[in-house]
Amino acid sequence: MSTDRTERLNGIVAALNDYIEVVRAYDLDETAGLLRMAKLDLQMRIHDISDEELQALCEALERGQAASGAAAGPGGNGTGLAHSHASLVLPATPAADRILLEGTRPPKRCKRM
């Protein structure tokens, strides 16, 4: 990928970060999730990461979470997965459509009227 194109796409990723914070401040979590998916798509293109490579990463993370959840015992969530504040894997119908998103959230803010 050309340097100019990469720089422009990185600028869009930076802008998306700002937009994500804005919509989260307005408690628009679904919109923030969509923007994070767009950000992930751009980052995958910038770094030339294929869907198959992302899928392999998601599966490796799930295996690691399942292993740590089984070892954690009572700390698990009943599904064999431990609670993690580092990442969140959202399953879709086909396994190939799973998306890895950042999972930490700031506390919800009160809405002003």
Backbone as JSON, one array per atom type, in Angstrom:
{
  "sequence": "MSTDRTERLNGIVAALNDYIEVVRAYDLDETAGLLRMAKLDLQMRIHDISDEELQALCEALERGQAASGAAAGPGGNGTGLAHSHASLVLPATPAADRILLEGTRPPKRCKRM",
  "N": [[0.85, -1.17, 0.0], [0.53, 2.23, -0.78], [2.42, 4.93, 0.67], [1.13, 7.41, 0.98], [-1.59, 6.69, 0.77], [-1.77, 4.96, 2.98], [-1.23, 6.77, 5.06], [-3.44, 8.47, 4.83], [-5.55, 6.69, 5.36], [-4.87, 5.99, 7.97], [-5.37, 8.44, 9.15], [-8.13, 8.51, 8.93], [-8.76, 6.39, 10.64], [-7.88, 7.51, 13.05], [-9.71, 9.63, 13.23], [-12.06, 8.15, 13.46], [-11.66, 7.05, 15.99], [-12.05, 9.35, 17.56], [-14.75, 9.89, 16.92], [-15.94, 7.59, 17.94], [-15.59, 7.93, 20.7], [-17.22, 10.17, 21.07], [-19.84, 9.24, 20.38], [-20.08, 7.26, 22.3], [-20.12, 8.81, 24.59], [-22.64, 9.82, 24.4], [-24.09, 7.63, 25.01], [-24.58, 5.85, 22.91], [-24.16, 3.02, 22.26], [-24.46, 0.95, 20.36], [-24.0, 2.25, 17.94], [-21.38, 3.04, 18.41], [-20.21, 0.52, 18.38], [-20.54, -0.19, 15.69], [-18.93, 1.74, 14.48], [-16.46, 0.93, 15.55], [-16.2, -1.49, 14.23], [-15.89, -0.59, 11.59], [-13.49, 0.75, 11.92], [-11.81, -1.42, 12.58], [-11.94, -2.83, 10.15], [-10.64, -1.01, 8.41], [-8.08, -0.97, 9.64], [-7.32, -3.61, 9.23], [-7.05, -3.6, 6.46], [-5.03, -1.67, 6.12], [-2.87, -2.98, 7.32], [-2.76, -5.26, 5.86], [-4.18, -7.65, 6.6], [-5.79, -10.68, 6.39], [-9.18, -11.99, 6.2], [-9.16, -14.62, 7.0], [-6.86, -14.73, 8.6], [-7.66, -13.05, 10.69], [-9.8, -14.55, 11.66], [-8.42, -16.82, 12.57], [-6.98, -15.66, 14.65], [-9.1, -14.87, 16.36], [-10.17, -17.4, 17.02], [-7.95, -18.52, 18.35], [-7.81, -16.8, 20.54], [-10.28, -17.35, 21.73], [-9.89, -20.04, 22.45], [-7.86, -19.69, 24.33], [-9.22, -18.15, 26.26], [-11.18, -19.97, 27.01], [-9.6, -21.96, 28.13], [-8.43, -20.54, 30.26], [-10.74, -19.87, 31.63], [-11.75, -22.35, 32.42], [-9.74, -23.09, 34.14], [-10.0, -21.13, 36.02], [-12.24, -21.71, 37.47], [-14.62, -20.97, 39.84], [-14.54, -18.31, 39.03], [-15.34, -18.14, 36.44], [-17.87, -17.64, 33.87], [-19.94, -19.43, 33.7], [-20.08, -20.47, 31.19], [-17.74, -21.55, 30.61], [-15.98, -19.65, 29.9], [-13.84, -17.15, 31.05], [-14.44, -13.98, 32.62], [-13.37, -11.16, 30.9], [-11.71, -8.11, 30.7], [-10.13, -7.2, 28.77], [-10.65, -7.87, 26.1], [-13.34, -8.46, 23.78], [-15.25, -10.87, 22.26], [-17.54, -11.08, 19.81], [-19.9, -13.33, 18.92], [-21.16, -14.34, 15.76], [-23.58, -15.72, 13.48], [-22.26, -17.57, 11.48], [-19.06, -18.93, 12.19], [-16.94, -17.7, 10.93], [-17.55, -15.03, 10.8], [-16.96, -13.71, 13.11], [-16.03, -10.97, 15.18], [-13.42, -9.15, 16.59], [-13.37, -6.99, 19.22], [-12.46, -4.07, 21.08], [-12.92, -4.27, 24.53], [-13.2, -2.77, 26.88], [-15.1, -0.42, 28.66], [-16.01, 2.93, 29.32], [-17.47, 4.27, 32.35], [-21.03, 4.68, 32.3], [-22.46, 7.79, 31.5], [-24.47, 10.29, 33.04], [-27.39, 11.5, 31.5], [-27.98, 14.78, 30.43], [-30.62, 17.07, 30.76]],
  "CA": [[0.0, 0.0, 0.0], [1.36, 3.42, -0.87], [2.55, 5.68, 1.93], [0.08, 8.43, 1.04], [-2.86, 6.01, 1.07], [-1.69, 4.49, 4.36], [-1.36, 7.94, 5.94], [-4.83, 8.95, 4.77], [-6.38, 5.71, 6.07], [-4.57, 6.15, 9.4], [-6.09, 9.64, 9.56], [-9.54, 8.12, 9.09], [-8.81, 5.58, 11.87], [-7.79, 8.46, 14.17], [-11.0, 10.33, 13.31], [-13.04, 7.19, 13.98], [-11.45, 7.0, 17.45], [-12.73, 10.52, 18.13], [-16.19, 9.71, 16.78], [-16.35, 6.53, 18.87], [-15.69, 8.55, 22.02], [-18.38, 11.07, 21.08], [-21.09, 8.49, 20.44], [-20.15, 6.58, 23.6], [-20.52, 9.83, 25.58], [-24.09, 9.95, 24.27], [-24.64, 6.3, 25.29], [-24.98, 5.21, 21.66], [-23.22, 1.89, 22.24], [-24.55, 0.2, 19.1], [-23.31, 3.06, 16.94], [-19.94, 2.91, 18.7], [-19.8, -0.8, 17.91], [-20.43, -0.14, 14.23], [-17.73, 2.52, 14.16], [-15.3, 0.09, 15.86], [-16.07, -2.47, 13.14], [-15.31, 0.13, 10.45], [-12.08, 0.97, 12.29], [-11.12, -2.71, 12.44], [-11.83, -3.12, 8.72], [-9.57, -0.17, 7.88], [-6.81, -1.42, 10.17], [-6.98, -4.85, 8.54], [-6.6, -3.23, 5.11], [-3.74, -0.98, 6.25], [-1.84, -3.95, 7.69], [-2.9, -6.4, 4.95], [-4.6, -8.82, 7.38], [-6.91, -11.33, 5.72], [-10.28, -12.47, 7.05], [-8.74, -15.91, 7.56], [-5.93, -14.46, 9.69], [-8.46, -12.54, 11.81], [-10.54, -15.7, 12.19], [-7.47, -17.64, 13.33], [-6.72, -14.93, 15.9], [-10.29, -14.98, 17.21], [-10.24, -18.77, 17.52], [-6.87, -18.7, 19.33], [-8.22, -16.08, 21.76], [-11.37, -18.11, 22.36], [-9.29, -21.21, 23.1], [-7.16, -19.2, 25.51], [-10.22, -17.76, 27.25], [-11.82, -21.19, 27.51], [-8.64, -22.62, 29.0], [-8.29, -19.78, 31.51], [-12.03, -19.95, 32.32], [-11.83, -23.67, 33.06], [-8.78, -23.09, 35.24], [-10.43, -20.16, 37.02], [-13.27, -22.32, 38.3], [-15.75, -20.12, 40.17], [-14.44, -17.01, 38.38], [-15.89, -18.2, 35.09], [-19.22, -17.1, 33.75], [-20.89, -20.51, 33.49], [-19.96, -20.98, 29.83], [-16.37, -22.0, 30.43], [-15.16, -18.5, 29.56], [-13.63, -16.22, 32.15], [-14.71, -12.59, 32.27], [-12.15, -10.48, 30.49], [-11.92, -6.72, 30.36], [-9.17, -6.84, 27.74], [-11.21, -7.99, 24.76], [-14.68, -9.01, 23.7], [-15.49, -11.53, 21.0], [-18.96, -11.15, 19.57], [-20.17, -14.37, 17.93], [-22.22, -14.19, 14.78], [-24.05, -17.05, 13.12], [-21.12, -18.37, 11.07], [-17.85, -18.65, 12.97], [-16.03, -16.84, 10.17], [-17.96, -13.64, 10.89], [-16.71, -13.16, 14.45], [-15.27, -9.74, 15.17], [-12.74, -8.86, 17.85], [-13.51, -5.59, 19.56], [-11.97, -3.66, 22.39], [-14.05, -4.52, 25.41], [-13.34, -1.92, 28.05], [-16.04, 0.68, 28.48], [-16.03, 3.9, 30.43], [-18.76, 4.25, 33.02], [-22.07, 5.44, 31.62], [-22.64, 9.14, 32.03], [-25.86, 10.72, 33.16], [-27.85, 12.37, 30.44], [-28.48, 16.07, 30.9], [-31.87, 17.46, 30.08]],
  "C": [[0.9, 1.23, 0.0], [1.34, 4.18, 0.46], [1.45, 6.71, 2.07], [-1.27, 7.82, 1.4], [-2.88, 5.54, 2.51], [-1.88, 5.64, 5.34], [-2.8, 8.45, 5.98], [-5.76, 8.0, 5.53], [-6.12, 5.79, 7.58], [-5.25, 7.4, 9.96], [-7.57, 9.34, 9.79], [-9.71, 7.3, 10.37], [-8.76, 6.5, 13.09], [-9.1, 9.22, 14.34], [-12.08, 9.41, 13.87], [-12.89, 7.05, 15.5], [-12.17, 8.16, 18.13], [-14.24, 10.36, 18.07], [-16.72, 8.65, 17.73], [-16.53, 7.1, 20.27], [-16.93, 9.44, 22.12], [-19.67, 10.26, 21.21], [-21.21, 7.7, 21.73], [-20.56, 7.56, 24.69], [-22.03, 10.06, 25.55], [-24.8, 8.62, 24.47], [-25.2, 5.63, 24.03], [-24.03, 4.04, 21.41], [-23.28, 1.1, 20.94], [-23.84, 0.94, 17.98], [-21.81, 2.99, 17.15], [-19.42, 1.57, 18.22], [-19.63, -0.83, 16.4], [-19.2, 0.64, 13.8], [-16.46, 1.72, 14.46], [-15.09, -0.97, 14.79], [-15.45, -1.82, 11.91], [-13.82, 0.39, 10.7], [-11.27, -0.31, 12.11], [-10.92, -3.05, 10.98], [-10.7, -2.3, 8.1], [-8.2, -0.64, 8.36], [-6.37, -2.72, 9.51], [-6.46, -4.56, 7.13], [-5.23, -2.56, 5.15], [-2.62, -1.99, 6.47], [-1.91, -5.24, 6.89], [-3.17, -7.7, 5.72], [-5.84, -9.4, 6.72], [-8.0, -11.71, 6.73], [-9.89, -13.78, 7.73], [-7.77, -15.71, 8.72], [-6.67, -13.92, 10.92], [-9.24, -13.67, 12.47], [-9.63, -16.57, 13.04], [-7.13, -16.98, 14.66], [-7.89, -15.05, 16.86], [-10.39, -16.38, 17.83], [-9.16, -19.03, 18.57], [-7.23, -17.99, 20.64], [-9.33, -16.81, 22.48], [-10.82, -19.34, 23.08], [-8.56, -20.8, 24.38], [-8.11, -18.79, 26.62], [-10.89, -18.98, 27.85], [-10.88, -21.9, 28.46], [-8.49, -21.86, 30.32], [-9.58, -19.8, 32.31], [-12.19, -21.27, 33.04], [-10.9, -23.72, 34.26], [-9.23, -22.16, 36.36], [-11.51, -20.71, 37.93], [-14.4, -21.36, 38.57], [-15.71, -18.75, 39.51], [-15.0, -16.99, 36.99], [-17.31, -17.69, 35.07], [-20.25, -18.18, 33.45], [-20.83, -21.1, 32.1], [-18.57, -21.53, 29.57], [-15.44, -20.87, 30.04], [-15.04, -17.59, 30.76], [-14.01, -14.82, 31.69], [-13.39, -11.93, 31.96], [-12.48, -9.04, 30.17], [-10.97, -6.28, 29.26], [-9.76, -6.92, 26.34], [-12.6, -8.62, 24.85], [-14.83, -9.62, 22.33], [-16.99, -11.69, 20.85], [-19.23, -12.22, 18.53], [-21.31, -13.98, 17.01], [-22.65, -15.59, 14.39], [-22.92, -17.92, 12.59], [-19.88, -17.95, 11.85], [-16.92, -17.7, 12.24], [-16.37, -15.37, 10.29], [-17.71, -13.04, 12.27], [-15.78, -11.96, 14.35], [-14.67, -9.53, 16.55], [-12.82, -7.37, 18.09], [-12.87, -5.31, 20.9], [-13.14, -3.71, 23.34], [-14.17, -3.6, 26.6], [-14.26, -0.75, 27.72], [-15.88, 1.66, 29.62], [-17.38, 3.82, 31.11], [-19.76, 5.12, 32.26], [-22.24, 6.79, 32.31], [-24.12, 9.46, 32.1], [-26.21, 11.65, 32.02], [-28.38, 13.67, 31.04], [-29.7, 16.44, 30.1], [-31.88, 18.93, 29.88]]
}
